Each structure stands twice: as structure tokens, then as C-alpha cells.
């Protein structure tokens, strides 16, 4: 008859044993000894991801006699009472949850001290960054825990973008996780005329964690992985190879790297140290609840950003903070089938959208340029002013719209169809420099014709004839002023070169002209 069971912690694992009436202990099970951090169900809006970093397998215990098991369990029970027990209470504060998830080796160096000093002497800046993060931290922490990744990686956007999803670097990296265009495409972050997934909260976080996992698997060290995230895996790999070929160690602290990368990991470590113990640095972190800030809501029709914010009961700026990839005034459902809304506003949006009836949700649609066009001509075709077309589609000055470009234009009230998936998901705005033509007067050489001038200045004969009100077969008199409209660069090139006049003898009726 079984009279009881017992649990004891031994180095690296826990033992569960049953106690028989004769006092003999028998092992029942052996499990990994890991602290319990969160036992409450988590609210989430995304499917569970299979972790790619798995705990090491547990080796079975060797055969043990009853006496040996008694000694082991007594030692284990003594250790249980002697060490602090991990709290089973779910943390109410996201900062505490992040601290419990710390899993990286700390870096200690003078650069870390330097960055601690820098941040701690700017408490207002640090507080603003932390306050901005409250919309996104819970989701990031959830994703890290699903993948069994170190919790402090949730702090990396502090270093990358100060938690600003609209941030763009001088090198054109964009979003909260600062993806370059090419790297973003490599990790399935779409960038088209209507959205940039490098700014999308869910998509960019998924891509960043995928990338970080890949880097850790490559280098086996989180400090090297972080350096590679900033500098590129190829650069870190070459730096390690140089050290190895020189017979030197190839740890993170041993590598020669650019100044930006040399400060990168110390910045991250300084932020981690401040979050771990803000009081020690005279810093205050804003309270952020351990609760989802947003949830996803499906949309089935194109909808104006302003209308979506109104139905949700949030400001347009708050709506864009959760949906930063929506760079245009309309969300195209075929390309962006879901939006993020504050947790308490999602149901409000759905209720008001259902009550909205069959009214028009979107006042914008997409028009494809049939040929290369000036913005002024395209605006006239779609019934807009040139300035409005330029502003809504971000067309800079002195640019031509290339054929096949997707342009956002007003949607007719009678139009009932939304933008097609192919256009919404792949539409691009392609531009080319517009040639600025300047009026120029040139002197015709002897025997100069419309055709010869057109060939010399690389313009069409019809254009030369039209500019000078002559026929396309006309011949100019020597020294006659001819009007041309030429690009500025062509004018500069022609004026710098010596003028070549037509001095070739003319042939008349088969007779050679005398010299």
C-alpha cells in the first residue's frame, strides 16, 4: 500500500518518489528543475509558435537502492528548505516579468559603465522611451517566452529605435526593430506602395526573433548574435576568422569592430542593468501592467484610417501607433486583412462597424498609370490637383511617374468593389527623374537642316520643326538662329565642346561644287 510521495530538487533536475509501507523510496519520475514563472493562462491573438531552442534532455537516474534514495531525498529536501522558492504568483508588472526571464550572461566592461552613466543622467529620455514601449512590451515578452528565448531581448528596441515603429535611420533601416530593405524582404516583410511590414508590430517582431534565433544558432553566443544583428553575420564571421587565423580568441570582447557595434551590446547591457535595478541608478520606470495592450481585429473591406479610428473610439495618432505600416489614408483589406486595436476598443469597433450598414468605408482606391506621365498630367486624368496627388502618393519634385505605377486616387461614390489582392499586395510606385528642358538659341551652320540639328542635339526632328514653325524637311541658312528646348546637361556639354559647322561640299545635279 502506498502511504505517500515526495519531491526533491537535485542539481539540474527534480525527483518524484513514492514511499512504501516499509519505508523504501521508489523513483516515479524525473523532471527538469526550472522555476515556474507564470501559471495563469495568457490572453493572446496569435497562434503558438514551436520553440526552436529546446532544453537539454534529462538523463535517467542510475539504479538506486532504497538506502541511497533515502539519502538523496533527504539531501534534496534539505536543499529545498535552504534555497529561496520561486514565486508561483503571476507578476502584475511587465518589468518584473522581464526580470524573471533574464537568461543571458551579463557583460561587464568600461563601455557598459559609460552607457549606464549616459542613460541614468537622462531620466526623462529613458522614461519617455519606456512609456512609449507600453503598447508593445507584453506582446514581445509573450513571443520570447513561446520561443524559450532570453527575456531581456524584449529591451532591444530601446537600443534600435527607442521603441518608435516609425523610426528610419540614415541607412534606410525602418521600424521598431530597424530592418534594412533587403533584410526585411529576406524575412518576408513586404514593402509596397501601400504598406511597409518593417514597421508592422506583429510582422517585424516575428522577423526580428526569427533573425535573432538564426544568429544565435550560428554563433552559439548571445553577445555575438547581437553584434551580428547590428553589424551583419558576415562581418562578425570574418572578424572571428581573422582572430582564429591569428591564434587569438574569437569571443565578442576579443573582436575588432566598428565603433557603432562596439557600443551596441554595452548599450543593451546598460538598459538591462537599469531595468534590473532602477533605484540603483536613480531611475523610475513607468508602471506597465502584465496584460495585453492590443488585440487583432479582422477587416473584410477597404476602410479609411480616419473612419477606423473613429469607429474604435481612438485618436488617429493612437491608431497609427498600433498600425504603423499603414502609411496611406486607407487600409486595403486584400493586403492588410487585420488591424490592431487597444484591448478595450476592439469590441467597440466591431459593434460600430456592424451597425454602420452598407455605407462606403473607403474614399480612396488605386489607379494604374497607363504610360510614363508627369504628375500634373496624371492628376488631371484622375480629377485631382497636382499637389494633392504628390502629397498622397509621396511623389517628390522633378520626378516622372513610370508606366504601371499604382497611385492612390479618390474613389467614386458609385464604385462598389475594393482593390484587388494582386494590386493591394504587390502595387509599387516607380519613378524616374524628370528632365527639365531649357530654351536655347543656336546658330545654324552652312547646309544645316532640321534633321541634322535634331541628330546633333538628340531630339526629334518633329520637335525641332515645331519649335521653329518650319517643315520637318526644312534647311536653315548659315548663321540662322534656331530655337531648341534641351536638358540643362546637354546645353552645358554642347557649349563646352567646339562648334562643328557643316563645311562639307554640297552636291548639285551630279556636279561637284568648286572650292
XYZ file of C-alpha atoms in Angstrom:
515
model
C 0.000 0.000 0.000
C 1.312 3.462 -0.979
C 1.418 5.803 2.011
C 2.895 8.976 0.406
C 5.082 10.606 -2.188
C 7.900 13.125 -2.073
C 9.514 15.732 -4.349
C 13.153 16.786 -4.060
C 15.382 19.105 -6.077
C 18.786 17.767 -7.074
C 21.329 19.567 -9.259
C 19.710 20.123 -12.671
C 16.543 18.094 -12.083
C 13.805 17.128 -9.638
C 12.939 13.634 -8.393
C 9.459 12.397 -7.571
C 9.417 9.254 -5.406
C 6.777 7.099 -3.709
C 7.079 5.875 -0.134
C 6.083 2.260 0.527
C 4.810 0.977 3.914
C 8.232 -0.476 4.655
C 9.808 2.950 4.275
C 11.509 2.206 0.951
C 11.597 5.043 -1.598
C 10.982 4.252 -5.277
C 11.601 6.752 -8.063
C 8.467 7.605 -10.041
C 9.578 10.429 -12.340
C 12.348 12.862 -13.051
C 11.727 16.354 -14.449
C 13.789 19.414 -15.296
C 14.186 21.736 -12.346
C 13.146 25.088 -13.800
C 11.435 27.909 -11.906
C 7.744 28.399 -12.528
C 7.243 31.937 -13.747
C 3.682 32.181 -14.967
C 0.926 29.663 -14.361
C -2.011 31.815 -15.445
C -3.464 31.408 -18.947
C -2.295 34.160 -21.259
C -4.577 36.141 -23.499
C -3.138 36.218 -26.993
C -4.187 36.969 -30.502
C -1.602 34.929 -32.392
C -1.033 31.188 -32.826
C 1.533 29.415 -30.666
C 4.947 29.079 -32.290
C 7.029 25.951 -31.803
C 10.230 26.876 -29.923
C 13.385 26.321 -31.930
C 15.603 26.442 -28.834
C 14.844 23.401 -26.694
C 16.031 22.462 -23.193
C 18.593 19.696 -22.993
C 17.200 16.189 -22.495
C 17.222 14.770 -18.971
C 19.363 11.678 -18.438
C 17.656 8.931 -16.349
C 18.972 8.314 -12.849
C 21.155 5.245 -12.370
C 19.670 2.317 -10.420
C 19.411 3.339 -6.788
C 18.987 1.278 -3.652
C 16.410 2.229 -1.057
C 19.105 3.494 1.306
C 20.767 5.572 -1.410
C 17.408 7.018 -2.455
C 16.661 7.911 1.170
C 19.970 9.784 1.399
C 19.402 11.532 -1.920
C 15.908 12.643 -0.994
C 16.959 13.834 2.430
C 19.722 15.918 0.810
C 17.273 17.192 -1.764
C 14.660 18.112 0.839
C 17.322 19.943 2.845
C 18.216 21.912 -0.291
C 14.553 22.752 -0.879
C 14.207 24.302 2.562
C 17.572 26.052 2.324
C 17.075 27.869 -1.004
C 14.505 30.539 -1.918
C 11.435 29.144 -3.623
C 10.446 30.701 -6.965
C 7.248 32.675 -6.681
C 4.232 30.999 -8.252
C 2.341 34.284 -8.384
C 1.949 35.859 -11.788
C 3.727 39.250 -11.805
C 1.387 42.213 -12.165
C 4.158 44.339 -13.646
C 5.724 43.630 -17.054
C 9.134 44.806 -15.832
C 9.152 42.086 -13.160
C 8.144 39.505 -15.753
C 11.057 40.594 -17.952
C 13.453 40.356 -14.988
C 12.309 36.814 -14.241
C 13.031 35.884 -17.846
C 16.622 37.168 -17.911
C 18.730 34.400 -19.441
C 21.852 35.940 -20.975
C 25.323 36.168 -19.478
C 25.992 39.710 -18.295
C 28.663 41.799 -19.972
C 30.842 43.857 -17.644
C 33.124 46.486 -19.136
C 34.010 50.159 -19.030
C 31.750 50.781 -22.011
C 28.829 49.334 -20.053
C 29.597 51.696 -17.157
C 29.836 54.556 -19.633
C 26.393 53.803 -21.121
C 24.860 53.334 -17.657
C 26.099 56.807 -16.801
C 24.744 58.207 -20.076
C 21.237 56.797 -19.611
C 20.993 57.471 -15.884
C 21.831 61.148 -16.400
C 18.916 61.397 -18.850
C 15.993 60.057 -16.806
C 13.393 61.984 -18.823
C 14.573 60.435 -22.085
C 14.627 56.968 -20.550
C 11.139 57.454 -19.092
C 9.723 58.601 -22.447
C 11.184 55.568 -24.200
C 9.802 53.237 -21.552
C 6.395 54.916 -21.692
C 6.321 54.517 -25.476
C 7.070 50.806 -25.096
C 3.926 50.044 -23.074
C 1.889 49.324 -26.228
C 4.268 46.605 -27.401
C 6.173 45.034 -24.474
C 3.572 42.458 -23.419
C 3.324 41.047 -26.928
C 7.116 40.871 -27.335
C 7.575 39.152 -23.970
C 4.891 36.610 -24.881
C 6.643 35.805 -28.141
C 10.027 35.428 -26.437
C 8.605 33.038 -23.872
C 6.936 30.951 -26.580
C 10.316 30.514 -28.246
C 12.199 29.921 -24.980
C 14.406 32.942 -25.712
C 16.016 35.255 -23.093
C 13.521 37.766 -21.718
C 15.918 40.706 -21.878
C 15.694 40.648 -25.686
C 12.400 42.499 -25.191
C 14.589 45.513 -24.359
C 16.447 45.504 -27.705
C 14.084 48.039 -29.380
C 15.214 50.574 -26.767
C 18.628 50.468 -28.436
C 17.366 50.051 -32.008
C 14.612 52.652 -32.295
C 13.713 53.961 -28.817
C 10.522 51.899 -29.363
C 9.386 54.120 -32.229
C 7.888 51.968 -35.034
C 8.097 54.952 -37.407
C 11.850 55.395 -36.892
C 14.015 55.486 -40.040
C 17.808 55.514 -39.876
C 20.181 57.341 -42.192
C 20.921 53.944 -43.794
C 17.171 53.473 -44.545
C 16.568 50.901 -41.796
C 12.962 51.223 -40.633
C 10.637 50.209 -37.845
C 10.860 49.270 -34.209
C 13.432 46.539 -34.978
C 15.242 48.591 -37.680
C 15.235 46.272 -40.680
C 17.110 47.255 -43.825
C 15.031 46.859 -47.019
C 16.927 43.781 -48.269
C 16.960 42.024 -44.884
C 13.265 42.790 -44.483
C 12.488 41.079 -47.797
C 14.643 38.120 -46.763
C 12.385 37.699 -43.713
C 9.108 38.120 -45.649
C 8.471 41.748 -44.671
C 6.593 43.138 -47.674
C 7.340 46.684 -48.794
C 4.995 48.121 -51.401
C 3.193 51.336 -52.289
C 0.615 50.891 -49.521
C 2.382 49.312 -46.560
C 5.816 48.577 -45.123
C 5.859 45.490 -42.917
C 9.197 46.566 -41.421
C 7.030 48.908 -39.339
C 4.286 46.382 -38.612
C 4.253 45.411 -34.917
C 3.459 41.713 -35.381
C 5.339 41.056 -38.623
C 8.528 42.885 -37.639
C 8.640 41.222 -34.210
C 8.242 37.802 -35.801
C 11.024 38.590 -38.282
C 13.356 40.034 -35.621
C 13.035 36.994 -33.362
C 13.497 34.657 -36.330
C 16.659 36.545 -37.230
C 17.993 36.571 -33.674
C 17.375 32.829 -33.312
C 19.232 32.191 -36.553
C 22.180 34.312 -35.381
C 22.326 32.520 -32.024
C 22.307 29.148 -33.762
C 25.168 30.386 -35.991
C 27.417 31.732 -33.234
C 26.251 29.940 -30.066
C 26.629 33.159 -28.059
C 24.071 35.928 -27.500
C 26.641 38.736 -27.448
C 27.965 37.645 -30.847
C 24.373 37.262 -32.083
C 23.561 40.831 -31.034
C 26.723 42.151 -32.655
C 25.733 40.362 -35.855
C 22.220 41.836 -35.666
C 23.831 45.271 -35.768
C 26.851 44.606 -37.992
C 25.765 41.606 -40.086
C 26.551 37.933 -39.667
C 29.134 38.044 -42.469
C 31.091 40.819 -40.772
C 31.097 39.046 -37.405
C 32.071 35.739 -39.026
C 35.013 37.334 -40.857
C 36.178 39.088 -37.670
C 36.100 35.763 -35.802
C 38.008 34.032 -38.612
C 40.730 36.711 -38.585
C 41.236 36.195 -34.858
C 41.288 32.416 -35.197
C 43.853 32.568 -38.005
C 45.993 34.844 -35.829
C 45.770 32.386 -32.937
C 43.669 34.786 -30.869
C 40.373 34.132 -29.044
C 37.215 34.925 -31.015
C 34.795 35.894 -28.253
C 32.718 39.064 -28.569
C 35.095 41.043 -26.330
C 38.093 39.996 -28.455
C 36.830 41.150 -31.870
C 37.776 44.347 -33.665
C 34.581 46.023 -34.843
C 33.246 49.452 -35.835
C 32.529 51.967 -33.097
C 28.754 51.690 -33.517
C 28.847 47.923 -32.978
C 31.363 48.238 -30.132
C 28.852 50.425 -28.273
C 25.815 48.375 -29.314
C 25.968 45.489 -26.838
C 27.119 47.735 -23.942
C 24.066 49.955 -24.592
C 21.844 46.902 -24.417
C 23.539 45.694 -21.217
C 23.207 49.141 -19.622
C 19.458 49.187 -20.355
C 19.171 45.684 -18.893
C 21.037 46.724 -15.729
C 18.809 49.764 -15.262
C 15.633 47.692 -15.727
C 17.002 45.101 -13.287
C 17.509 47.710 -10.564
C 16.190 51.169 -11.499
C 16.551 52.507 -7.942
C 20.320 51.928 -8.055
C 20.524 54.323 -10.998
C 18.093 56.903 -9.679
C 15.659 55.999 -12.460
C 11.914 55.484 -12.452
C 10.178 53.162 -14.897
C 6.533 53.817 -15.752
C 4.199 51.102 -14.458
C 3.155 48.747 -17.270
C 0.624 46.048 -16.465
C 1.316 42.427 -17.327
C -1.698 42.382 -19.620
C -2.205 42.524 -23.403
C -2.464 46.089 -24.666
C -3.993 45.227 -28.032
C -5.790 42.521 -29.929
C -6.177 41.801 -33.625
C -9.402 42.501 -35.498
C -10.150 41.157 -38.976
C -11.322 43.546 -41.680
C -13.016 42.401 -44.872
C -13.470 45.713 -46.725
C -11.160 48.610 -47.590
C -11.540 51.278 -44.910
C -10.225 54.792 -44.345
C -7.788 55.123 -41.436
C -9.750 58.067 -40.047
C -13.004 56.092 -40.105
C -11.434 53.021 -38.486
C -10.064 55.173 -35.656
C -13.448 56.850 -35.222
C -15.336 53.538 -35.032
C -12.813 52.236 -32.481
C -13.082 55.379 -30.365
C -9.340 56.169 -30.526
C -7.372 59.068 -31.969
C -5.789 58.707 -35.397
C -2.328 59.020 -33.815
C -3.049 56.167 -31.387
C -4.441 54.072 -34.233
C -1.290 54.653 -36.289
C 0.911 53.769 -33.304
C -0.571 50.260 -33.374
C -0.799 50.090 -37.168
C 2.350 51.951 -38.253
C 2.692 50.036 -41.523
C -0.425 51.813 -42.839
C 1.370 54.755 -44.441
C -1.612 55.811 -46.584
C -5.001 57.227 -45.528
C -6.737 53.935 -46.408
C -6.208 50.313 -45.371
C -6.633 47.867 -48.248
C -8.207 44.716 -46.838
C -6.765 42.435 -49.534
C -3.229 43.361 -48.454
C -3.793 44.093 -44.751
C -6.593 41.767 -43.591
C -6.307 42.633 -39.890
C -5.650 45.664 -37.729
C -4.545 46.112 -34.117
C -6.759 47.943 -31.639
C -6.463 48.629 -27.904
C -7.861 45.708 -25.916
C -10.897 47.589 -24.638
C -11.682 49.195 -28.015
C -11.705 46.139 -30.254
C -15.267 45.125 -29.438
C -16.430 48.731 -29.769
C -15.014 48.809 -33.302
C -16.689 45.555 -34.283
C -20.073 46.639 -32.904
C -19.996 50.038 -34.628
C -18.731 48.552 -37.876
C -21.640 46.092 -37.895
C -24.073 48.965 -37.247
C -22.517 51.106 -39.966
C -24.616 49.336 -42.585
C -23.806 49.332 -46.278
C -22.239 52.788 -46.372
C -18.938 53.428 -48.111
C -15.974 52.651 -45.838
C -13.192 53.799 -48.153
C -12.939 57.074 -50.044
C -9.735 56.030 -51.854
C -8.876 53.445 -54.489
C -5.914 52.565 -56.732
C -5.323 53.750 -60.322
C -2.614 52.265 -62.549
C -0.634 54.680 -64.723
C -1.038 53.514 -68.349
C 2.205 55.136 -69.556
C 5.082 57.312 -68.352
C 3.452 60.530 -67.157
C 4.199 63.803 -65.482
C 2.412 64.127 -62.104
C 0.458 67.109 -63.468
C -0.904 65.002 -66.337
C -1.749 62.070 -64.051
C -3.551 64.386 -61.624
C -5.640 65.802 -64.458
C -6.600 62.278 -65.573
C -7.924 61.294 -62.124
C -9.516 64.623 -61.165
C -7.031 65.744 -58.517
C -4.759 68.718 -58.091
C -1.089 68.035 -58.722
C -0.136 68.946 -55.145
C -2.740 66.563 -53.703
C -1.579 63.702 -55.949
C 2.022 64.325 -54.957
C 1.247 64.512 -51.229
C -0.982 61.449 -51.026
C 1.474 59.297 -53.019
C 4.733 60.812 -51.716
C 5.985 61.889 -55.155
C 8.986 64.236 -54.845
C 9.591 67.163 -57.214
C 11.128 66.710 -60.682
C 10.065 63.072 -60.999
C 8.080 61.259 -63.687
C 5.551 58.513 -62.904
C 6.510 55.344 -64.765
C 4.007 53.129 -66.570
C 2.353 50.503 -64.342
C 2.732 52.510 -61.129
C -0.017 52.135 -58.517
C -1.384 55.505 -57.392
C -3.860 56.217 -54.636
C -6.707 58.332 -56.038
C -10.232 59.383 -54.928
C -12.801 56.608 -55.114
C -16.010 57.342 -56.986
C -19.151 57.087 -54.865
C -20.592 54.618 -57.373
C -17.621 52.215 -57.099
C -18.599 49.142 -55.089
C -15.530 46.943 -55.490
C -12.420 47.038 -53.328
C -8.825 46.995 -54.553
C -7.805 43.575 -55.879
C -5.396 41.414 -53.885
C -2.698 41.470 -56.583
C -2.595 45.279 -56.551
C -3.002 45.671 -52.777
C -0.253 43.143 -52.073
C 2.225 43.958 -54.846
C 1.493 47.502 -56.054
C 4.572 49.671 -56.496
C 5.167 53.327 -57.246
C 8.006 53.581 -59.773
C 9.536 56.988 -60.526
C 12.260 58.311 -62.794
C 13.967 61.718 -62.888
C 12.113 64.299 -64.932
C 14.257 66.107 -67.499
C 13.960 69.869 -67.104
C 14.110 71.455 -70.569
C 15.506 74.946 -71.084
C 15.069 77.216 -74.118
C 18.279 77.564 -76.056
C 19.157 79.511 -79.243
C 21.832 78.062 -81.523
C 23.290 79.261 -84.845
C 22.770 77.005 -87.825
C 25.864 76.044 -89.794
C 26.129 76.097 -93.548
C 23.799 73.496 -95.008
C 22.214 72.778 -91.591
C 18.826 71.037 -91.762
C 16.109 70.190 -89.263
C 17.234 66.564 -89.367
C 20.943 67.331 -88.817
C 20.253 69.625 -85.850
C 17.900 67.053 -84.329
C 20.558 64.355 -84.653
C 23.283 66.583 -83.165
C 21.231 67.542 -80.106
C 19.463 64.169 -79.753
C 15.913 65.450 -80.104
C 13.218 64.504 -82.584
C 13.051 66.296 -85.976
C 9.327 66.872 -85.428
C 10.093 68.737 -82.179
C 12.737 70.955 -83.892
C 10.288 71.744 -86.694
C 7.510 72.585 -84.235
C 9.728 74.811 -82.078
C 10.786 76.840 -85.155
C 7.498 76.719 -87.137
C 9.096 75.083 -90.178
C 8.602 71.804 -92.016
C 10.452 68.667 -90.972
C 12.449 68.786 -94.258
C 13.478 72.457 -94.000
C 17.052 73.723 -94.452
C 18.377 76.614 -92.377
C 20.544 79.442 -93.639
C 24.086 79.674 -92.343
C 24.088 81.703 -89.118
C 20.283 81.490 -88.729
C 19.092 81.370 -85.106
C 17.362 78.068 -84.304
C 15.307 77.569 -81.107
C 15.777 74.278 -79.214
C 14.485 73.037 -75.825
C 17.236 70.960 -74.282
C 18.100 69.385 -70.894
C 20.469 71.588 -68.925
C 23.232 68.962 -69.026
C 23.058 68.775 -72.839
C 23.372 72.558 -73.109
C 26.450 72.558 -70.850
C 28.072 69.728 -72.858
C 27.422 71.373 -76.202
C 28.663 74.788 -75.063
C 31.863 73.270 -73.701
C 32.639 71.466 -76.993
C 33.944 73.424 -80.026
C 31.197 74.178 -82.506
C 31.323 71.983 -85.578
C 29.741 73.691 -88.576
C 28.642 71.927 -91.732
C 31.584 72.598 -94.123
C 31.120 69.568 -96.287
C 30.845 70.482 -100.028
C 27.323 70.386 -101.410
C 26.478 68.310 -104.453
C 24.119 69.776 -107.077
C 22.670 67.880 -110.000
C 25.565 65.496 -110.067
C 28.152 68.319 -110.441
C 30.903 68.767 -107.852
C 30.895 72.277 -106.402
C 34.107 74.284 -106.844
C 36.187 75.117 -103.811
